[in-house]
Amino acid sequence: MSSFFVGLFPRDANVRAESIFSGHTFVEKYRVYASISFAVLLLGVGVPLWWHTTAVPRVSLPYAGIEALSDLDINIKTKIIIVALSRDRAESLMHDINDAFKNASIYQVEIVYHVISSNLMTSAFTYHELEKIASAFDLDVGQLLLLETNNLHDVVLVGSRRTIYFSTETTTSILIQVLSEWILLEESLALTRNALTEPTLYSLDEENRRRFPANPAYDVLITMVNPDPEKLKVTWDLRTMTEEYVEPFLSELSILSNFSVKSQWLYLLPLDVNPKRVPDSTPLGRHFALSEDVLPQLITPLEKKLASQVSLRPTINFVIYAVPCDSAPLHIYTRSGHRWKITTNVEAFLSPRWGGVVLINPPVEACVAAKPNQPVTIVPEQTTVVGTFLTQLKLLLGIPEPKFLNGVNAVSLPGLKLRDWEVDVLLRIRTIEQLTSAKLTLQSLAQLLQEISNIVITDVVGHRIKTALRLVEDSAERLTHGDLATGFLLSKEAFVTAEAAFSDPTLFALLYFPEDQKYAVYTPLFLPAMVPVLLSLKNIYRYYSGRRTNNL
Amino acid sequence: MNLNFIITFCIFHLSCAWEIPDNFAKTGHSNNWAVLVDTSRFWFNYRHVANVLSIYRSVKRLGIPDSQIILMIADDMACNPRNPRPATVFNNIKQHINVYGDDVEVDYRGYEVTVENFVRLLTGRLAPETPRSKKLLTDEGSNILIYLTGHGGNGFLKFQDSEEITSKELGDALEQMWQKRRYHEILFIVDTCQASSMYEKFYSPNILAVASSLVGEDSLSHHLDPAIGVYIIDRYTYYALDFLEKVEPSSSKTLEEFLKVCPKHYCLSTVGVRKDLFRRDPEKVPVTDFFGSLRPIELTTSITNVLLPAKTNKTKAIEPERKYSYVAQFPDVSKFT
């Protein structure tokens, strides 16, 4: 009852309360307690709660570690085992090769040598026997064996595994050239790295521009185009072809990425240009000329119909275009005006980062024997077409064609297999690419997050950034220990994780909602409530300080 | 001998017939993309839709496939009930060109055209379930044409009626693209009032920026079609399209010519150009580096030896041949009644 009046008529009530309870301090005590509870509630609970709920949630990130990535050099340790017939030869080779790769920025070459008895080598005549000797040395991914033999026809023979055979007369310079231009490719790797980090200073070379960008998964889309199905019947089982040739080939590269192969037939899709008719002395009396200059114009119209964009993965296109009889045979002429291939019925070209096109001409006899109004049936030469396709695929994936060096040969491929050292080359290129890219992505992201303070950093993103950073460091560390396979796998994971962190949809803040706007919203809301509380603090202070003086 | 002569003669003619710039292979890019944005809606902004469709028509005609064009249109003029000629958009009173064409693939339409979506598109921070057609899947070898049109002011471009993108945000988004190596070169064109304010805050390399007007100037519309009742195209884009219509995929017109496209006495505003970030000489860059999509090619010179795989003894699952027959029709109910 009394408290009710205290609230309503403070002055009168005070007077009455005084008369009833005969104690001024008693009421004041409760009033002060009420003020304290309000103040504690608002300042002790309300303000922190408000601060907490309106703060931008940002996981702390290892900025220092990301900063330090710019000093992290990628250094691939490569072990080369030299096996020579005499100790002197082995030592001089070791010395020279060490000298040659001393300044390579990406490699750290470690060389050991063994001496092998010449009796053993003399007994080995064929490549298979050599291979057997080489297999005695246990080679890991990325390592190399240089084996000297005394009966070798070539100056240098590069094996299909990780062995380079050389004869007793081979000079060191040619060996170094093979190592540097076929296998280690240190200049090309350095360019790959530099072009990624400083694109304004270095521009991509032909190989870098041709190669598909690193990705954990690709689609390979094989399209058979028959422009005139009424006149041309193509008998080919694309599905069996992919199962027998393409998939075994790609399974060799399964460590690199996932490939999924698809095939399709397209009809009534003519070439968009008119090839020039050229009379000649063949039974048909003519052929058609397609200048190299117009080939770029062929791809865009094809691409419109390929539907390669249905999947989210990058697509490696491979188009087989069957030329109908009335525009056959169709030949490609180079810019200098020469027909450069006359032997096969296949003409082919590729477009960097897109795929390849193969034109197959019908056999001349079939066209000569063709009856009007009846379709000509052709059966493409499977091995030629697939062979062309695999050449293009290797280039597009980044296995460069070995440069011609005098006297240097490579053992021809056993079937659809890739040479082990070629896969190693690819692993090194991809490792460099993925690590450099992951580094750049993390640094760019760190810069963004530091500069813009109202971007939310969720736990997921924070975790990804930390994981990617750790993976980059781990991968670089594995590489310095010469463990290429693990280093590659870690770099791939680092690349994917960094990419996912960078492109996370939560990393988005509209800049035109600046910090001060937050206060503009909350101040009118909270200030009126806060003023009485703040004023009551003064009363509380006065009450307690007054009591203390009374007590004294 | 005679034959040889004929062949050489023909080849000479061939190379004359399709003149492709010699330095084509030296451009350094491997693919072309275009991001074309109309930011304003409502019938009276018909001309902005006509602008963006004009550029769309040109890049498509010059060879960029739809899968590499991101078209953002904030309103559907072709199907607007006030359009006297449904399913068409004209940029000319004489109706020379129906810029709506036969196949227009709009990737972001209506209320999807927002600052958020635009910046997400550029930086690649889209939701994982976004379809491929709404993604800008460029890499360090991509040349991108970015064309924006709408209503703008000093330092901003209005999106829809509710928000705007500032030049600072746009500059930051492009820098993010650069850091992520999402482009090789960008040609940035903006047709709006005070357009040059949009590119002033750019700081990333390899961008050539063109604006229809300088700060303090308005970009004006070209002409009115009384049948449609509104202005149907802006001056800058009108003359740009006029220029682009004369370009063929094989032509050697350079960017320098494109930059001079709308002199002051045509445009009534000054076309602004910013070249300092661009590292090539526009006089030597063919227009088709940005408006077309010619892919570089290489002839394949060798064939990998492929051995015939051992005939796999896989017995193919032969589908049993089934004979189909007609199912009896509805039972004749007459005998039951």
Coordinates of C-alpha atoms in Angstrom, one line a residue, chain B residues 11-290:
Chain B
I11 CA 45.3 -20.5 -101.0
F12 CA 46.3 -17.0 -101.7
H13 CA 42.6 -16.3 -102.3
L14 CA 41.6 -18.2 -99.2
S15 CA 43.8 -16.1 -97.0
C16 CA 42.4 -13.0 -98.6
A17 CA 38.8 -14.1 -98.1
W18 CA 39.2 -14.6 -94.3
E19 CA 41.6 -12.0 -93.1
I20 CA 42.2 -12.6 -89.5
P21 CA 44.5 -10.2 -87.7
D22 CA 48.1 -11.5 -87.8
N23 CA 48.7 -10.8 -84.2
F24 CA 45.6 -12.8 -83.2
A25 CA 47.7 -15.5 -81.7
K26 CA 49.6 -13.0 -79.6
T27 CA 46.6 -11.7 -77.6
G28 CA 47.4 -13.8 -74.6
H29 CA 43.8 -14.6 -73.8
S30 CA 42.2 -17.9 -74.3
N31 CA 38.5 -17.2 -74.0
N32 CA 35.9 -14.4 -74.0
W33 CA 33.1 -13.6 -71.6
A34 CA 30.6 -10.8 -71.4
V35 CA 28.6 -9.5 -68.5
L36 CA 25.8 -7.3 -69.7
V37 CA 23.7 -5.5 -67.1
D38 CA 20.6 -3.4 -67.3
T39 CA 19.8 -2.1 -63.8
S40 CA 16.6 -0.2 -64.2
R41 CA 13.0 -1.4 -64.5
F42 CA 9.7 0.1 -65.5
W43 CA 8.3 0.9 -68.9
F44 CA 9.8 4.4 -69.1
N45 CA 13.3 2.8 -68.9
Y46 CA 12.6 0.9 -72.1
R47 CA 15.7 2.4 -73.6
H48 CA 18.0 0.7 -71.1
V49 CA 16.7 -2.7 -72.0
A50 CA 17.2 -1.8 -75.6
N51 CA 20.8 -0.7 -74.8
V52 CA 21.8 -3.9 -73.2
L53 CA 20.1 -6.1 -75.8
S54 CA 21.9 -4.2 -78.5
I55 CA 25.3 -5.0 -77.0
Y56 CA 24.0 -8.6 -76.4
R57 CA 23.1 -8.9 -80.0
S58 CA 26.5 -7.7 -81.1
V59 CA 28.6 -9.9 -78.9
K60 CA 26.5 -12.9 -79.8
R61 CA 26.7 -12.2 -83.5
L62 CA 30.5 -11.8 -83.2
G63 CA 30.7 -15.2 -81.6
I64 CA 30.5 -15.3 -77.9
P65 CA 28.3 -18.2 -77.1
D66 CA 25.3 -17.8 -74.7
S67 CA 27.1 -20.0 -72.2
Q68 CA 29.7 -17.3 -71.8
I69 CA 27.4 -14.3 -71.7
I70 CA 25.8 -13.3 -68.5
L71 CA 22.8 -11.2 -69.3
M72 CA 21.1 -9.3 -66.4
I73 CA 17.9 -7.5 -67.3
A74 CA 15.8 -6.0 -64.6
D75 CA 12.5 -5.8 -66.5
D76 CA 10.8 -7.7 -69.3
M77 CA 10.0 -5.1 -71.9
A78 CA 9.3 -7.5 -74.7
C79 CA 6.3 -9.0 -72.8
N80 CA 5.2 -5.7 -71.1
P81 CA 1.5 -5.2 -71.7
R82 CA 2.3 -1.6 -72.9
N83 CA 4.5 -2.9 -75.7
P84 CA 2.5 -2.3 -78.9
R85 CA 4.6 -5.0 -80.6
P86 CA 4.9 -7.9 -78.2
A87 CA 8.0 -10.1 -78.1
T88 CA 10.1 -7.4 -79.8
V89 CA 12.4 -4.7 -78.6
F90 CA 13.5 -2.1 -81.1
N91 CA 16.3 0.3 -80.8
N92 CA 15.3 2.3 -83.8
I93 CA 12.1 4.1 -84.9
K94 CA 12.5 2.5 -88.3
Q95 CA 12.6 -0.9 -86.6
H96 CA 15.7 -2.0 -88.5
I97 CA 16.8 -4.4 -85.8
N98 CA 14.7 -6.3 -83.4
V99 CA 17.3 -6.5 -80.7
Y100 CA 15.2 -9.1 -78.8
G101 CA 15.9 -11.5 -81.6
D102 CA 15.0 -15.1 -81.8
D103 CA 16.9 -16.5 -78.9
V104 CA 17.7 -14.4 -75.9
E105 CA 19.0 -16.2 -72.9
V106 CA 18.5 -13.9 -69.8
D107 CA 20.5 -15.3 -66.9
Y108 CA 19.3 -12.9 -64.2
R109 CA 15.9 -11.3 -64.6
G110 CA 13.6 -9.0 -62.7
Y111 CA 14.2 -8.8 -59.0
E112 CA 17.3 -11.1 -59.3
V113 CA 19.2 -8.1 -60.7
T114 CA 20.6 -6.7 -57.5
V115 CA 23.9 -5.3 -56.3
E116 CA 24.4 -8.4 -54.2
N117 CA 24.0 -10.8 -57.1
F118 CA 26.1 -8.6 -59.4
V119 CA 29.0 -8.5 -56.9
R120 CA 28.6 -12.2 -56.1
L121 CA 28.7 -13.0 -59.8
L122 CA 32.0 -11.0 -60.3
T123 CA 33.7 -12.4 -57.2
G124 CA 32.5 -15.9 -57.7
R125 CA 30.9 -16.1 -54.2
L126 CA 27.7 -17.7 -55.3
A127 CA 25.7 -20.4 -53.5
P128 CA 27.0 -23.8 -54.5
E129 CA 23.7 -24.8 -56.0
T130 CA 23.8 -22.0 -58.5
P131 CA 23.4 -23.3 -62.1
R132 CA 26.3 -22.9 -64.4
S133 CA 24.6 -20.4 -66.6
K134 CA 24.5 -17.9 -63.7
K135 CA 28.2 -18.2 -63.0
L136 CA 31.1 -16.3 -64.4
L137 CA 33.6 -19.2 -64.8
T138 CA 36.5 -17.2 -66.0
D139 CA 40.2 -17.9 -65.4
E140 CA 43.5 -16.0 -65.8
G141 CA 43.2 -16.2 -69.6
S142 CA 39.7 -14.7 -70.0
N143 CA 38.9 -11.4 -71.6
I144 CA 35.7 -10.0 -70.1
L145 CA 33.4 -7.3 -71.5
I146 CA 31.4 -5.6 -68.8
Y147 CA 28.6 -3.4 -69.9
L148 CA 26.4 -1.5 -67.5
T149 CA 23.5 0.7 -68.2
G150 CA 20.9 2.4 -66.0
H151 CA 20.5 5.5 -64.0
G152 CA 23.5 6.8 -62.2
G153 CA 25.0 9.7 -60.4
N154 CA 28.3 10.9 -59.2
G155 CA 29.9 7.7 -57.9
F156 CA 27.1 5.3 -58.0
L157 CA 24.8 3.3 -60.3
K158 CA 21.3 2.7 -59.2
F159 CA 20.0 -0.9 -59.3
Q160 CA 16.3 -1.3 -59.4
D161 CA 14.6 1.4 -57.3
S162 CA 16.0 0.4 -54.0
E163 CA 19.8 0.2 -54.0
E164 CA 22.9 1.3 -55.7
I165 CA 26.4 0.1 -56.3
T166 CA 29.1 2.6 -55.6
S167 CA 32.3 3.0 -57.7
K168 CA 34.3 2.0 -54.7
E169 CA 32.5 -1.3 -54.3
L170 CA 32.9 -2.0 -58.0
G171 CA 36.6 -1.2 -57.8
D172 CA 37.0 -3.5 -54.9
A173 CA 35.0 -6.3 -56.6
L174 CA 37.3 -6.0 -59.7
E175 CA 40.4 -6.1 -57.4
Q176 CA 39.1 -9.3 -55.9
M177 CA 38.7 -10.7 -59.4
W178 CA 42.3 -9.7 -60.2
Q179 CA 43.7 -11.2 -57.0
K180 CA 41.9 -14.4 -57.7
R181 CA 43.2 -14.3 -61.3
R182 CA 39.7 -14.3 -62.7
Y183 CA 40.5 -12.2 -65.8
H184 CA 43.2 -11.4 -68.2
E185 CA 41.8 -8.1 -69.5
I186 CA 38.5 -6.2 -69.0
L187 CA 36.8 -3.8 -71.2
F188 CA 34.4 -1.9 -69.0
I189 CA 31.7 0.1 -70.6
V190 CA 29.1 2.1 -68.7
D191 CA 26.3 4.1 -70.3
T192 CA 24.7 6.2 -67.6
C193 CA 24.6 9.8 -66.4
Q194 CA 28.0 11.0 -64.9
A195 CA 29.3 7.6 -66.0
S196 CA 33.0 8.3 -65.8
S197 CA 32.6 8.5 -62.0
M198 CA 32.1 4.8 -62.0
Y199 CA 35.6 4.0 -63.2
E200 CA 37.5 6.6 -61.2
K201 CA 38.0 4.3 -58.2
F202 CA 39.4 1.4 -60.2
Y203 CA 42.9 0.3 -59.2
S204 CA 43.4 -3.1 -60.7
P205 CA 45.5 -3.6 -63.8
N206 CA 44.4 -4.5 -67.3
I207 CA 41.2 -2.7 -67.3
L208 CA 40.1 -0.4 -70.2
A209 CA 37.2 1.7 -69.1
V210 CA 34.8 3.7 -71.3
A211 CA 32.0 5.9 -70.1
S212 CA 29.3 7.6 -72.0
S213 CA 29.6 10.9 -70.1
L214 CA 32.0 12.7 -67.8
V215 CA 31.2 13.7 -64.3
G216 CA 28.7 16.6 -64.3
E217 CA 27.2 15.6 -67.7
D218 CA 24.1 13.7 -68.4
S219 CA 23.9 10.8 -70.9
L220 CA 21.1 11.5 -73.2
S221 CA 18.7 9.3 -75.0
H222 CA 18.7 9.2 -78.8
H223 CA 15.2 9.3 -80.1
L224 CA 11.6 8.7 -79.2
D225 CA 9.3 6.2 -80.9
P226 CA 5.7 7.7 -80.7
A227 CA 4.2 4.2 -81.2
I228 CA 6.0 2.9 -78.1
G229 CA 5.7 6.2 -76.4
V230 CA 9.1 6.3 -74.7
Y231 CA 12.7 7.0 -75.7
I232 CA 14.0 3.8 -77.2
I233 CA 17.8 4.0 -77.0
D234 CA 20.6 6.0 -75.5
R235 CA 22.9 8.0 -77.7
Y236 CA 26.1 6.3 -76.8
T237 CA 24.9 2.8 -77.2
Y238 CA 23.1 3.8 -80.4
Y239 CA 26.4 4.8 -82.0
A240 CA 28.3 2.0 -80.5
L241 CA 25.9 -0.5 -82.0
D242 CA 26.1 1.4 -85.3
F243 CA 29.9 0.8 -85.2
L244 CA 29.6 -2.8 -84.0
E245 CA 27.1 -3.7 -86.8
K246 CA 29.9 -3.1 -89.3
V247 CA 32.3 -5.4 -87.4
E248 CA 32.7 -9.0 -88.6
P249 CA 34.4 -11.8 -86.7
S250 CA 37.3 -11.5 -89.2
S251 CA 37.5 -7.8 -89.3
S252 CA 40.6 -5.9 -88.1
K253 CA 38.9 -2.9 -86.6
T254 CA 40.8 -1.8 -83.5
L255 CA 39.7 -0.7 -80.0
E256 CA 41.0 2.8 -80.7
E257 CA 38.3 3.2 -83.4
F258 CA 35.7 1.9 -80.9
L259 CA 36.8 4.5 -78.3
K260 CA 36.1 7.3 -80.8
V261 CA 32.7 6.0 -81.5
C262 CA 30.4 8.8 -80.3
P263 CA 32.0 12.2 -80.7
K264 CA 30.6 15.1 -78.8
H265 CA 28.4 16.5 -81.5
Y266 CA 26.6 13.1 -81.7
C267 CA 26.5 12.2 -78.1
L268 CA 26.0 15.7 -76.6
S269 CA 28.1 14.3 -73.7
T270 CA 31.8 13.6 -73.7
V271 CA 32.8 10.0 -73.9
G272 CA 35.3 9.3 -71.1
V273 CA 38.1 6.8 -71.5
R274 CA 40.5 5.6 -68.9
K275 CA 43.5 3.9 -70.4
D276 CA 46.1 4.1 -67.7
L277 CA 45.3 0.7 -66.2
F278 CA 45.4 -1.0 -69.6
R279 CA 48.8 -2.2 -70.6
R280 CA 48.3 -2.6 -74.4
D281 CA 47.9 0.1 -77.0
P282 CA 44.3 0.2 -78.0
E283 CA 45.4 1.0 -81.5
K284 CA 46.8 -2.5 -81.8
V285 CA 44.0 -4.4 -80.1
P286 CA 41.3 -5.7 -82.4
V287 CA 37.7 -5.1 -81.3
T288 CA 37.2 -8.8 -81.5
D289 CA 39.5 -9.4 -78.5
F290 CA 36.5 -8.3 -76.4

